[in-house]
mmCIF file of C-alpha atoms and ligand atoms in Angstrom:
data_model
loop_
_atom_site.group_PDB
_atom_site.id
_atom_site.type_symbol
_atom_site.label_atom_id
_atom_site.label_comp_id
_atom_site.label_asym_id
_atom_site.label_seq_id
_atom_site.Cartn_x
_atom_site.Cartn_y
_atom_site.Cartn_z
ATOM 1 C CA MET A 1 -23.301 126.341 276.024
ATOM 2 C CA ILE A 2 -23.988 124.733 279.442
ATOM 3 C CA ILE A 3 -20.958 124.388 281.681
ATOM 4 C CA THR A 4 -20.638 120.821 283.074
ATOM 5 C CA SER A 5 -17.540 121.154 284.975
ATOM 6 C CA VAL A 6 -14.827 123.433 286.333
ATOM 7 C CA ARG A 7 -11.411 122.419 287.545
ATOM 8 C CA LEU A 8 -8.463 124.604 288.492
ATOM 9 C CA HIS A 9 -4.895 123.507 288.308
ATOM 10 C CA ARG A 10 -2.124 125.290 290.211
ATOM 11 C CA LEU A 11 1.294 124.911 288.686
ATOM 12 C CA SER A 12 4.662 126.060 289.735
ATOM 13 C CA ILE A 13 6.951 126.002 286.797
ATOM 14 C CA PRO A 14 10.787 126.639 286.984
ATOM 15 C CA LEU A 15 11.966 129.597 284.916
ATOM 16 C CA VAL A 16 15.189 129.082 282.688
ATOM 17 C CA ALA A 17 16.696 132.088 284.666
ATOM 18 C CA PRO A 18 15.269 134.457 287.444
ATOM 19 C CA PHE A 19 13.279 137.249 286.105
ATOM 20 C CA THR A 20 13.874 140.725 287.870
ATOM 21 C CA THR A 21 11.723 143.975 287.598
ATOM 22 C CA SER A 22 11.542 146.966 289.467
ATOM 23 C CA PHE A 23 9.122 145.361 291.935
ATOM 24 C CA GLY A 24 10.823 142.029 292.414
ATOM 25 C CA THR A 25 12.230 138.671 291.344
ATOM 26 C CA GLU A 26 10.510 135.574 290.128
ATOM 27 C CA HIS A 27 12.221 132.083 290.078
ATOM 28 C CA THR A 28 9.095 130.166 289.003
ATOM 29 C CA LYS A 29 5.926 130.770 287.157
ATOM 30 C CA GLU A 30 3.160 130.244 289.665
ATOM 31 C CA ALA A 31 0.390 129.637 287.053
ATOM 32 C CA LEU A 32 -3.396 128.947 287.312
ATOM 33 C CA ILE A 33 -5.021 127.008 284.571
ATOM 34 C CA VAL A 34 -8.973 126.888 284.301
ATOM 35 C CA GLU A 35 -10.421 123.776 282.658
ATOM 36 C CA ILE A 36 -14.047 124.017 281.635
ATOM 37 C CA GLY A 37 -16.183 121.125 280.385
ATOM 38 C CA ALA A 38 -19.129 122.102 278.426
ATOM 39 C CA ASP A 39 -21.963 120.821 276.595
ATOM 40 C CA THR A 40 -22.416 122.431 273.198
ATOM 41 C CA ALA A 41 -24.407 121.957 269.958
ATOM 42 C CA ALA A 42 -21.484 120.301 268.663
ATOM 43 C CA GLY A 43 -21.140 117.878 271.684
ATOM 44 C CA ALA A 44 -19.040 117.896 274.782
ATOM 45 C CA VAL A 45 -15.897 120.103 274.642
ATOM 46 C CA THR A 46 -13.087 121.104 276.981
ATOM 47 C CA GLY A 47 -11.994 124.828 277.166
ATOM 48 C CA TRP A 48 -8.678 126.129 278.670
ATOM 49 C CA GLY A 49 -7.885 129.437 280.328
ATOM 50 C CA GLU A 50 -4.818 130.882 281.854
ATOM 51 C CA CYS A 51 -4.823 133.447 284.749
ATOM 52 C CA VAL A 52 -1.849 135.863 284.427
ATOM 53 C CA ALA A 53 -1.921 137.134 287.929
ATOM 54 C CA MET A 54 1.507 136.799 289.517
ATOM 55 C CA GLU A 55 2.256 135.036 292.922
ATOM 56 C CA GLU A 56 2.242 138.400 294.948
ATOM 57 C CA PRO A 57 0.157 141.609 294.408
ATOM 58 C CA LEU A 58 3.061 143.568 293.309
ATOM 59 C CA TYR A 59 2.344 144.162 289.690
ATOM 60 C CA SER A 60 -1.226 144.768 290.314
ATOM 61 C CA PRO A 61 -3.673 144.119 293.131
ATOM 62 C CA GLU A 62 -4.597 140.625 291.981
ATOM 63 C CA TYR A 63 -2.460 137.648 292.938
ATOM 64 C CA VAL A 64 -2.760 134.086 291.822
ATOM 65 C CA ASP A 65 -4.250 132.327 294.871
ATOM 66 C CA GLY A 66 -6.560 135.293 295.360
ATOM 67 C CA CYS A 67 -7.737 134.652 291.802
ATOM 68 C CA ALA A 68 -8.309 131.000 292.458
ATOM 69 C CA GLU A 69 -10.563 132.007 295.357
ATOM 70 C CA VAL A 70 -12.573 134.576 293.361
ATOM 71 C CA ILE A 71 -13.083 132.086 290.652
ATOM 72 C CA ARG A 72 -14.162 129.337 292.888
ATOM 73 C CA ARG A 73 -16.483 131.375 295.146
ATOM 74 C CA TRP A 74 -17.904 134.092 292.942
ATOM 75 C CA LEU A 75 -17.331 133.735 289.156
ATOM 76 C CA VAL A 76 -17.947 130.098 288.630
ATOM 77 C CA PRO A 77 -21.267 130.053 290.458
ATOM 78 C CA ALA A 78 -22.402 133.122 288.504
ATOM 79 C CA LEU A 79 -21.790 131.324 285.206
ATOM 80 C CA VAL A 80 -22.897 127.701 285.739
ATOM 81 C CA GLY A 81 -26.665 128.609 285.962
ATOM 82 C CA ALA A 82 -26.486 131.163 283.187
ATOM 83 C CA GLU A 83 -28.886 130.450 280.269
ATOM 84 C CA GLY A 84 -27.554 130.231 276.763
ATOM 85 C CA LEU A 85 -23.960 131.090 277.979
ATOM 86 C CA VAL A 86 -21.583 132.235 275.228
ATOM 87 C CA ALA A 87 -18.090 133.893 275.703
ATOM 88 C CA GLU A 88 -19.651 137.218 274.693
ATOM 89 C CA THR A 89 -21.873 137.290 277.699
ATOM 90 C CA VAL A 90 -19.349 136.176 280.200
ATOM 91 C CA ALA A 91 -18.324 139.642 281.357
ATOM 92 C CA HIS A 92 -22.015 140.571 281.639
ATOM 93 C CA HIS A 93 -22.707 137.646 283.972
ATOM 94 C CA LEU A 94 -19.693 138.708 286.139
ATOM 95 C CA ARG A 95 -20.354 142.233 286.079
ATOM 96 C CA HIS A 96 -21.608 142.388 289.761
ATOM 97 C CA VAL A 97 -17.993 141.456 290.984
ATOM 98 C CA VAL A 98 -16.001 144.467 291.290
ATOM 99 C CA GLY A 99 -12.562 144.476 289.863
ATOM 100 C CA HIS A 100 -10.763 141.154 289.485
ATOM 101 C CA PRO A 101 -9.931 141.522 285.675
ATOM 102 C CA MET A 102 -7.387 138.588 285.759
ATOM 103 C CA ALA A 103 -9.654 136.268 287.208
ATOM 104 C CA LYS A 104 -12.553 137.137 284.943
ATOM 105 C CA ALA A 105 -10.243 136.889 282.014
ATOM 106 C CA ALA A 106 -9.110 133.445 282.781
ATOM 107 C CA VAL A 107 -12.797 132.220 282.941
ATOM 108 C CA GLU A 108 -13.637 134.073 279.915
ATOM 109 C CA MET A 109 -10.777 132.691 278.097
ATOM 110 C CA ALA A 110 -11.742 129.177 278.850
ATOM 111 C CA VAL A 111 -15.339 129.648 277.857
ATOM 112 C CA LEU A 112 -14.113 131.258 274.627
ATOM 113 C CA ASP A 113 -11.742 128.269 273.981
ATOM 114 C CA ALA A 114 -14.562 125.793 274.507
ATOM 115 C CA GLN A 115 -16.931 127.785 272.168
ATOM 116 C CA LEU A 116 -14.239 128.057 269.491
ATOM 117 C CA ARG A 117 -13.232 124.408 269.792
ATOM 118 C CA ALA A 118 -16.847 123.617 269.318
ATOM 119 C CA GLY A 119 -17.323 125.758 266.243
ATOM 120 C CA GLY A 120 -13.919 124.748 264.696
ATOM 121 C CA GLN A 121 -12.556 128.325 264.633
ATOM 122 C CA SER A 122 -9.230 129.541 265.801
ATOM 123 C CA PHE A 123 -8.623 132.470 268.272
ATOM 124 C CA ALA A 124 -7.146 134.660 265.355
ATOM 125 C CA GLN A 125 -10.113 134.053 262.950
ATOM 126 C CA TYR A 126 -12.552 134.813 265.783
ATOM 127 C CA LEU A 127 -10.674 137.874 267.111
ATOM 128 C CA GLY A 128 -10.261 139.269 263.631
ATOM 129 C CA GLY A 129 -6.473 138.452 262.943
ATOM 130 C CA VAL A 130 -4.943 139.322 259.618
ATOM 131 C CA ARG A 131 -1.280 138.085 260.077
ATOM 132 C CA ALA A 132 -0.148 134.567 259.793
ATOM 133 C CA THR A 133 3.039 135.504 262.023
ATOM 134 C CA VAL A 134 3.710 138.171 264.584
ATOM 135 C CA PRO A 135 7.097 139.967 265.079
ATOM 136 C CA SER A 136 8.688 138.623 268.479
ATOM 137 C CA GLY A 137 10.161 140.991 270.944
ATOM 138 C CA VAL A 138 11.899 140.181 274.240
ATOM 139 C CA SER A 139 11.655 141.569 277.746
ATOM 140 C CA VAL A 140 15.119 141.598 279.413
ATOM 141 C CA GLY A 141 14.887 141.596 283.331
ATOM 142 C CA ILE A 142 17.125 143.692 285.584
ATOM 143 C CA GLN A 143 20.648 141.906 285.652
ATOM 144 C CA GLU A 144 23.332 142.046 288.271
ATOM 145 C CA SER A 145 25.483 144.384 286.037
ATOM 146 C CA ILE A 146 25.418 146.301 282.677
ATOM 147 C CA GLU A 147 28.091 143.664 281.542
ATOM 148 C CA GLN A 148 25.680 140.962 282.138
ATOM 149 C CA THR A 149 22.822 142.753 280.438
ATOM 150 C CA LEU A 150 24.819 143.415 277.223
ATOM 151 C CA ARG A 151 25.621 139.734 277.185
ATOM 152 C CA VAL A 152 21.921 138.687 277.655
ATOM 153 C CA VAL A 153 20.971 141.203 275.050
ATOM 154 C CA ASP A 154 23.717 139.927 272.639
ATOM 155 C CA GLY A 155 22.171 136.447 273.169
ATOM 156 C CA TYR A 156 18.477 137.472 272.306
ATOM 157 C CA LEU A 157 19.662 139.504 269.182
ATOM 158 C CA THR A 158 21.444 136.518 267.907
ATOM 159 C CA GLU A 159 18.526 134.250 268.439
ATOM 160 C CA GLY A 160 16.658 136.532 266.286
ATOM 161 C CA TYR A 161 14.298 138.828 268.517
ATOM 162 C CA VAL A 162 13.424 141.754 266.625
ATOM 163 C CA ARG A 163 12.855 144.098 269.623
ATOM 164 C CA ILE A 164 14.324 144.546 272.944
ATOM 165 C CA LYS A 165 12.684 145.805 276.099
ATOM 166 C CA LEU A 166 14.864 146.783 279.019
ATOM 167 C CA LYS A 167 13.435 146.728 282.537
ATOM 168 C CA ILE A 168 14.414 149.866 284.215
ATOM 169 C CA ALA A 169 14.245 151.351 287.871
ATOM 170 C CA PRO A 170 15.767 154.470 289.379
ATOM 171 C CA GLY A 171 19.476 154.320 289.216
ATOM 172 C CA TRP A 172 19.218 151.471 286.674
ATOM 173 C CA ASP A 173 18.206 153.374 283.536
ATOM 174 C CA ILE A 174 20.396 156.092 281.710
ATOM 175 C CA GLU A 175 23.863 154.434 281.884
ATOM 176 C CA LEU A 176 22.000 150.987 280.946
ATOM 177 C CA VAL A 177 20.555 152.330 277.885
ATOM 178 C CA ARG A 178 23.352 154.272 276.882
ATOM 179 C CA ALA A 179 25.570 151.208 277.021
ATOM 180 C CA VAL A 180 22.977 149.009 275.125
ATOM 181 C CA ARG A 181 22.892 151.719 272.399
ATOM 182 C CA ARG A 182 26.755 151.886 272.170
ATOM 183 C CA MET A 183 27.278 148.264 271.914
ATOM 184 C CA PHE A 184 24.170 147.496 269.514
ATOM 185 C CA GLY A 185 23.883 150.901 267.650
ATOM 186 C CA ASP A 186 21.019 153.132 267.010
ATOM 187 C CA ASP A 187 19.086 150.769 264.734
ATOM 188 C CA ILE A 188 17.936 148.100 267.005
ATOM 189 C CA PRO A 189 14.306 148.699 268.172
ATOM 190 C CA LEU A 190 14.602 149.433 271.847
ATOM 191 C CA GLN A 191 12.247 150.260 274.649
ATOM 192 C CA VAL A 192 12.156 150.509 278.352
ATOM 193 C CA ASP A 193 9.779 149.511 281.033
ATOM 194 C CA ALA A 194 9.782 150.974 284.498
ATOM 195 C CA ASN A 195 6.737 149.318 286.050
ATOM 196 C CA ALA A 196 5.658 152.297 287.917
ATOM 197 C CA ALA A 197 8.945 152.804 289.725
ATOM 198 C CA TYR A 198 9.055 156.558 289.185
ATOM 199 C CA THR A 199 7.387 159.797 290.006
ATOM 200 C CA LEU A 200 6.642 162.878 288.125
ATOM 201 C CA VAL A 201 9.685 164.436 290.271
ATOM 202 C CA ASP A 202 11.921 162.116 288.219
ATOM 203 C CA SER A 203 11.077 163.787 284.949
ATOM 204 C CA PRO A 204 14.533 165.383 284.475
ATOM 205 C CA THR A 205 16.113 161.911 284.681
ATOM 206 C CA LEU A 206 13.508 160.232 282.466
ATOM 207 C CA ARG A 207 13.949 163.214 279.994
ATOM 208 C CA ARG A 208 17.630 162.069 279.410
ATOM 209 C CA LEU A 209 16.293 158.976 277.799
ATOM 210 C CA ASP A 210 15.176 161.151 274.959
ATOM 211 C CA GLU A 211 18.565 161.174 273.501
ATOM 212 C CA PHE A 212 18.495 157.292 272.856
ATOM 213 C CA ASP A 213 15.512 157.202 270.405
ATOM 214 C CA LEU A 214 13.559 154.757 272.189
ATOM 215 C CA LEU A 215 10.373 153.264 270.678
ATOM 216 C CA LEU A 216 8.573 154.088 274.130
ATOM 217 C CA LEU A 217 8.840 154.370 277.651
ATOM 218 C CA GLU A 218 6.504 151.987 279.322
ATOM 219 C CA GLN A 219 4.364 152.753 282.668
ATOM 220 C CA PRO A 220 6.896 155.236 284.343
ATOM 221 C CA LEU A 221 4.454 156.478 286.929
ATOM 222 C CA ALA A 222 1.953 154.689 289.283
ATOM 223 C CA GLU A 223 -1.065 153.020 287.960
ATOM 224 C CA GLY A 224 -3.655 155.783 289.096
ATOM 225 C CA ASP A 225 -1.502 158.660 287.649
ATOM 226 C CA LEU A 226 -3.157 159.248 284.381
ATOM 227 C CA ARG A 227 -2.821 162.959 284.680
ATOM 228 C CA GLN A 228 0.744 162.856 285.864
ATOM 229 C CA HIS A 229 1.536 160.696 282.881
ATOM 230 C CA ALA A 230 -0.152 163.408 280.607
ATOM 231 C CA GLU A 231 2.119 165.724 282.376
ATOM 232 C CA LEU A 232 5.135 163.679 281.830
ATOM 233 C CA ALA A 233 4.254 163.067 278.365
ATOM 234 C CA SER A 234 4.234 166.813 277.630
ATOM 235 C CA ARG A 235 7.689 167.068 279.053
ATOM 236 C CA LEU A 236 9.468 164.042 277.189
ATOM 237 C CA ARG A 237 9.951 163.322 273.457
ATOM 238 C CA THR A 238 9.934 159.557 273.968
ATOM 239 C CA PRO A 239 6.615 158.260 273.481
ATOM 240 C CA ILE A 240 4.726 157.335 276.847
ATOM 241 C CA CYS A 241 3.044 153.791 276.817
ATOM 242 C CA LEU A 242 0.709 152.500 279.400
ATOM 243 C CA ASP A 243 0.577 149.085 280.735
ATOM 244 C CA GLU A 244 -0.684 148.837 284.411
ATOM 245 C CA SER A 245 -2.797 151.923 284.240
ATOM 246 C CA VAL A 246 -5.025 150.539 281.358
ATOM 247 C CA THR A 247 -7.337 147.970 283.072
ATOM 248 C CA SER A 248 -10.547 148.522 280.750
ATOM 249 C CA ALA A 249 -11.521 150.073 277.475
ATOM 250 C CA THR A 250 -12.906 153.004 279.909
ATOM 251 C CA SER A 251 -9.515 153.700 281.166
ATOM 252 C CA ALA A 252 -7.914 153.360 277.968
ATOM 253 C CA ALA A 253 -10.418 155.986 276.660
ATOM 254 C CA ASP A 254 -9.527 158.314 279.442
ATOM 255 C CA ALA A 255 -5.771 157.841 278.953
ATOM 256 C CA ILE A 256 -6.057 158.621 275.259
ATOM 257 C CA SER A 257 -8.303 161.566 275.975
ATOM 258 C CA LEU A 258 -5.991 163.124 278.643
ATOM 259 C CA GLY A 259 -2.859 162.655 276.485
ATOM 260 C CA ALA A 260 -1.531 159.993 278.963
ATOM 261 C CA ALA A 261 -0.805 157.354 276.395
ATOM 262 C CA GLN A 262 0.800 157.755 272.991
ATOM 263 C CA VAL A 263 0.939 153.953 272.994
ATOM 264 C CA ILE A 264 -0.914 151.272 274.636
ATOM 265 C CA ASN A 265 0.438 147.839 275.924
ATOM 266 C CA ILE A 266 -2.554 145.521 275.681
ATOM 267 C CA LYS A 267 -2.651 142.576 277.962
ATOM 268 C CA PRO A 268 -5.933 140.522 277.735
ATOM 269 C CA GLY A 269 -5.599 139.372 281.490
ATOM 270 C CA ARG A 270 -4.915 143.043 282.846
ATOM 271 C CA VAL A 271 -8.100 144.330 280.904
ATOM 272 C CA GLY A 272 -10.691 141.393 281.716
ATOM 273 C CA GLY A 273 -10.095 139.293 278.678
ATOM 274 C CA TYR A 274 -9.585 138.835 274.909
ATOM 275 C CA LEU A 275 -12.916 140.638 273.998
ATOM 276 C CA GLU A 276 -12.102 143.764 276.023
ATOM 277 C CA ALA A 277 -8.608 143.609 274.540
ATOM 278 C CA VAL A 278 -10.186 143.831 271.089
ATOM 279 C CA ARG A 279 -12.238 146.916 272.073
ATOM 280 C CA ILE A 280 -9.260 148.627 273.351
ATOM 281 C CA HIS A 281 -7.452 147.812 270.081
ATOM 282 C CA ASP A 282 -10.372 149.209 268.085
ATOM 283 C CA LEU A 283 -10.593 152.272 270.244
ATOM 284 C CA ALA A 284 -6.874 153.018 270.005
ATOM 285 C CA ARG A 285 -6.891 152.435 266.349
ATOM 286 C CA ALA A 286 -9.440 154.959 265.782
ATOM 287 C CA HIS A 287 -7.676 157.488 267.710
ATOM 288 C CA GLY A 288 -4.350 156.725 265.891
ATOM 289 C CA VAL A 289 -2.626 155.169 268.861
ATOM 290 C CA ALA A 290 -0.335 152.441 268.489
ATOM 291 C CA VAL A 291 -0.855 149.271 270.491
ATOM 292 C CA TRP A 292 1.205 146.165 271.109
ATOM 293 C CA CYS A 293 0.436 142.917 273.026
ATOM 294 C CA GLY A 294 2.091 142.583 276.273
ATOM 295 C CA GLY A 295 3.194 139.383 278.195
ATOM 296 C CA MET A 296 2.967 138.201 281.820
ATOM 297 C CA VAL A 297 5.212 135.174 281.485
ATOM 298 C CA GLU A 298 2.532 133.044 279.951
ATOM 299 C CA THR A 299 2.720 129.428 279.413
ATOM 300 C CA GLY A 300 2.218 128.353 275.849
ATOM 301 C CA LEU A 301 -1.545 128.511 276.325
ATOM 302 C CA GLY A 302 -1.759 132.103 276.982
ATOM 303 C CA ARG A 303 1.164 132.817 274.699
ATOM 304 C CA SER A 304 -0.628 131.383 271.663
ATOM 305 C CA ALA A 305 -3.807 133.226 272.459
ATOM 306 C CA ASN A 306 -1.587 136.451 272.590
ATOM 307 C CA ALA A 307 -0.206 135.741 269.214
ATOM 308 C CA ALA A 308 -3.708 135.458 267.910
ATOM 309 C CA LEU A 309 -4.418 138.806 269.368
ATOM 310 C CA ALA A 310 -1.360 140.441 268.135
ATOM 311 C CA SER A 311 -2.266 139.500 264.638
ATOM 312 C CA LEU A 312 -4.991 142.129 264.491
ATOM 313 C CA PRO A 313 -4.134 145.132 262.381
ATOM 314 C CA GLY A 314 -3.711 147.790 265.081
ATOM 315 C CA PHE A 315 -0.904 145.788 266.623
ATOM 316 C CA VAL A 316 1.731 147.748 264.917
ATOM 317 C CA LEU A 317 4.590 147.299 267.272
ATOM 318 C CA PRO A 318 6.306 143.863 268.185
ATOM 319 C CA GLY A 319 4.956 142.313 271.234
ATOM 320 C CA ASP A 320 6.389 140.603 274.402
ATOM 321 C CA ILE A 321 5.563 137.447 272.667
ATOM 322 C CA SER A 322 8.769 135.430 272.789
ATOM 323 C CA ALA A 323 9.324 131.709 272.240
ATOM 324 C CA SER A 324 8.338 129.331 275.194
ATOM 325 C CA ALA A 325 12.245 128.780 275.513
ATOM 326 C CA ARG A 326 12.627 132.583 276.628
ATOM 327 C CA PHE A 327 11.222 131.355 280.114
ATOM 328 C CA TYR A 328 10.597 127.667 280.101
ATOM 329 C CA ALA A 329 13.016 124.600 279.564
ATOM 330 C CA VAL A 330 9.682 122.695 279.531
ATOM 331 C CA ASP A 331 6.382 124.276 278.643
ATOM 332 C CA ILE A 332 3.098 122.823 279.497
ATOM 333 C CA THR A 333 1.907 123.021 275.877
ATOM 334 C CA GLU A 334 3.814 122.104 272.802
ATOM 335 C CA PRO A 335 6.295 124.860 272.877
ATOM 336 C CA VAL A 336 5.798 128.148 271.039
ATOM 337 C CA GLU A 337 8.641 128.691 268.614
ATOM 338 C CA MET A 338 10.220 131.839 267.294
ATOM 339 C CA VAL A 339 11.791 131.504 263.868
ATOM 340 C CA ASP A 340 13.412 134.481 262.013
ATOM 341 C CA GLY A 341 12.038 136.892 264.530
ATOM 342 C CA GLN A 342 8.514 135.709 264.135
ATOM 343 C CA VAL A 343 6.097 133.617 265.999
ATOM 344 C CA ALA A 344 3.379 131.639 263.928
ATOM 345 C CA VAL A 345 -0.292 132.214 264.778
ATOM 346 C CA ASP A 346 -1.933 129.085 265.561
ATOM 347 C CA THR A 347 -4.667 127.976 263.246
ATOM 348 C CA ALA A 348 -6.152 125.087 264.978
ATOM 349 C CA PRO A 349 -9.651 125.536 266.751
ATOM 350 C CA GLY A 350 -9.639 127.402 269.969
ATOM 351 C CA ALA A 351 -6.437 128.779 271.541
ATOM 352 C CA GLY A 352 -4.388 126.523 269.259
ATOM 353 C CA ARG A 353 -2.819 124.457 271.888
ATOM 354 C CA ALA A 354 -3.755 122.559 275.032
ATOM 355 C CA PRO A 355 -1.973 121.848 278.264
ATOM 356 C CA LEU A 356 -0.105 118.352 278.158
ATOM 357 C CA PRO A 357 -1.622 116.207 281.042
ATOM 358 C CA GLU A 358 1.756 114.696 281.813
ATOM 359 C CA VAL A 359 3.571 118.041 282.035
ATOM 360 C CA MET A 360 0.875 119.520 284.038
ATOM 361 C CA ALA A 361 1.097 116.574 286.386
ATOM 362 C CA ARG A 362 4.882 117.262 286.728
ATOM 363 C CA PHE A 363 4.304 121.048 287.789
ATOM 364 C CA ARG A 364 1.107 120.637 289.566
ATOM 365 C CA VAL A 365 1.115 122.045 293.154
ATOM 366 C CA GLY A 366 -2.671 122.046 293.641
ATOM 367 C CA GLU A 367 -5.965 121.131 292.072
ATOM 368 C CA CYS A 368 -9.583 121.929 292.820
ATOM 369 C CA GLU A 369 -12.871 120.759 291.389
ATOM 370 C CA VAL A 370 -15.065 123.777 291.492
ATOM 371 C CA PHE A 371 -18.158 122.511 289.902
ATOM 372 C CA ALA A 372 -19.216 119.200 288.464
ATOM 373 C CA ARG A 373 -22.792 118.523 287.273
HETATM 374 O O1 LIG B 1 5.800 137.418 278.958
HETATM 375 O O2 LIG B 1 7.506 138.175 278.127
HETATM 376 C C1 LIG B 1 6.858 138.261 278.996
HETATM 377 C C2 LIG B 1 7.026 139.158 280.134
HETATM 378 C C3 LIG B 1 7.096 140.542 279.513
HETATM 379 O O3 LIG B 1 8.030 142.152 280.892
HETATM 380 C C4 LIG B 1 7.015 141.454 280.810
HETATM 381 N N1 LIG B 1 5.930 141.692 281.492
HETATM 382 O O4 LIG B 1 5.188 144.947 282.934
HETATM 383 O O5 LIG B 1 5.232 144.237 280.953
HETATM 384 C C5 LIG B 1 5.455 143.959 282.095
HETATM 385 C C6 LIG B 1 5.903 142.706 282.608
HETATM 386 C C7 LIG B 1 4.884 142.111 283.700
HETATM 387 C C8 LIG B 1 5.310 140.871 284.116
HETATM 388 S S1 LIG B 1 6.854 141.157 285.224
HETATM 389 C C9 LIG B 1 7.018 139.710 286.008
HETATM 390 MG MG1 LIG B 2 5.044 146.381 281.600
#
């Protein structure tokens, strides 16, 4: 394909409730949507990509306005002149730019969406999905009290979510999990996510989680602490799942070899795109390591593509793929629905759904034409 235009849309979308993790609270989703116009053998098409970087560099080094800058100044210029561009070569053309996986992933997603729309293939078909629906888990932010958490969890279970993930932080962990287990029983699939808030010194505390039969403990230590995660894993019965630490297939290979990850949370944005996400899926599967699809509070655009990824056979645990309504009263695409604990995998060509212009206009706080031929 030949790229004929690139436009960035910065949106600020209200959340239905604040979302608090060990590193901060979000009240809005600061979204960055990439729109690529391309000439293909099938004619002119538009492809859409979503950048998952957050407003501030607290979850990972990238942040949304930094991504917009990187995309505008370095990524798009490297792609517009590329001969015979296809989604499979985007990462190659961008390899001289160090890091910035979320910025690269957003651009690759837009190119892939354009390519698949032109070819009439869905994300799920292209990526190798084998399921028509995927089980829907929900991530529960840090609340003002344990009682409030119990009410929130009760609401999600009543809605039909099949797995609960509790955000934890030092001092907001053991008693929280104990209360949730006491109220909802030992059978609900339950896991916790620390977003790197602990150190190895906390291992006696973390070990106390072993009594609650959790599916996994997600990213207890810092991003770079692969060896320490392996050490922690040897001290705990609860499986360790890595999120922030896995930024590529290479770091996934290192984590698996070191025994630092019994489970991997795959987020396409964090690892540089859907193609690298599939490579990590394949690698983990070959090693007998379970994977599941994480979430970055995506709009319906990224959420639909994540459901497609989660339909691959190695995704054996429910993902953070909840309904649009979990975060948004109004989503920028047709809303993603959860029915009987499942989210349907879109079958339309490309990412399955595209942003609705009138909703984008309502939430837009900035727009930039990066390239036009
Ligand atoms: O999209 O459902 C979602 C959010 C899931 O908890 C979630 N994501 O570390 O896994 C994680 C967090 C990262 C974003 S926190 C604002
Ligand atoms: Mg996480």
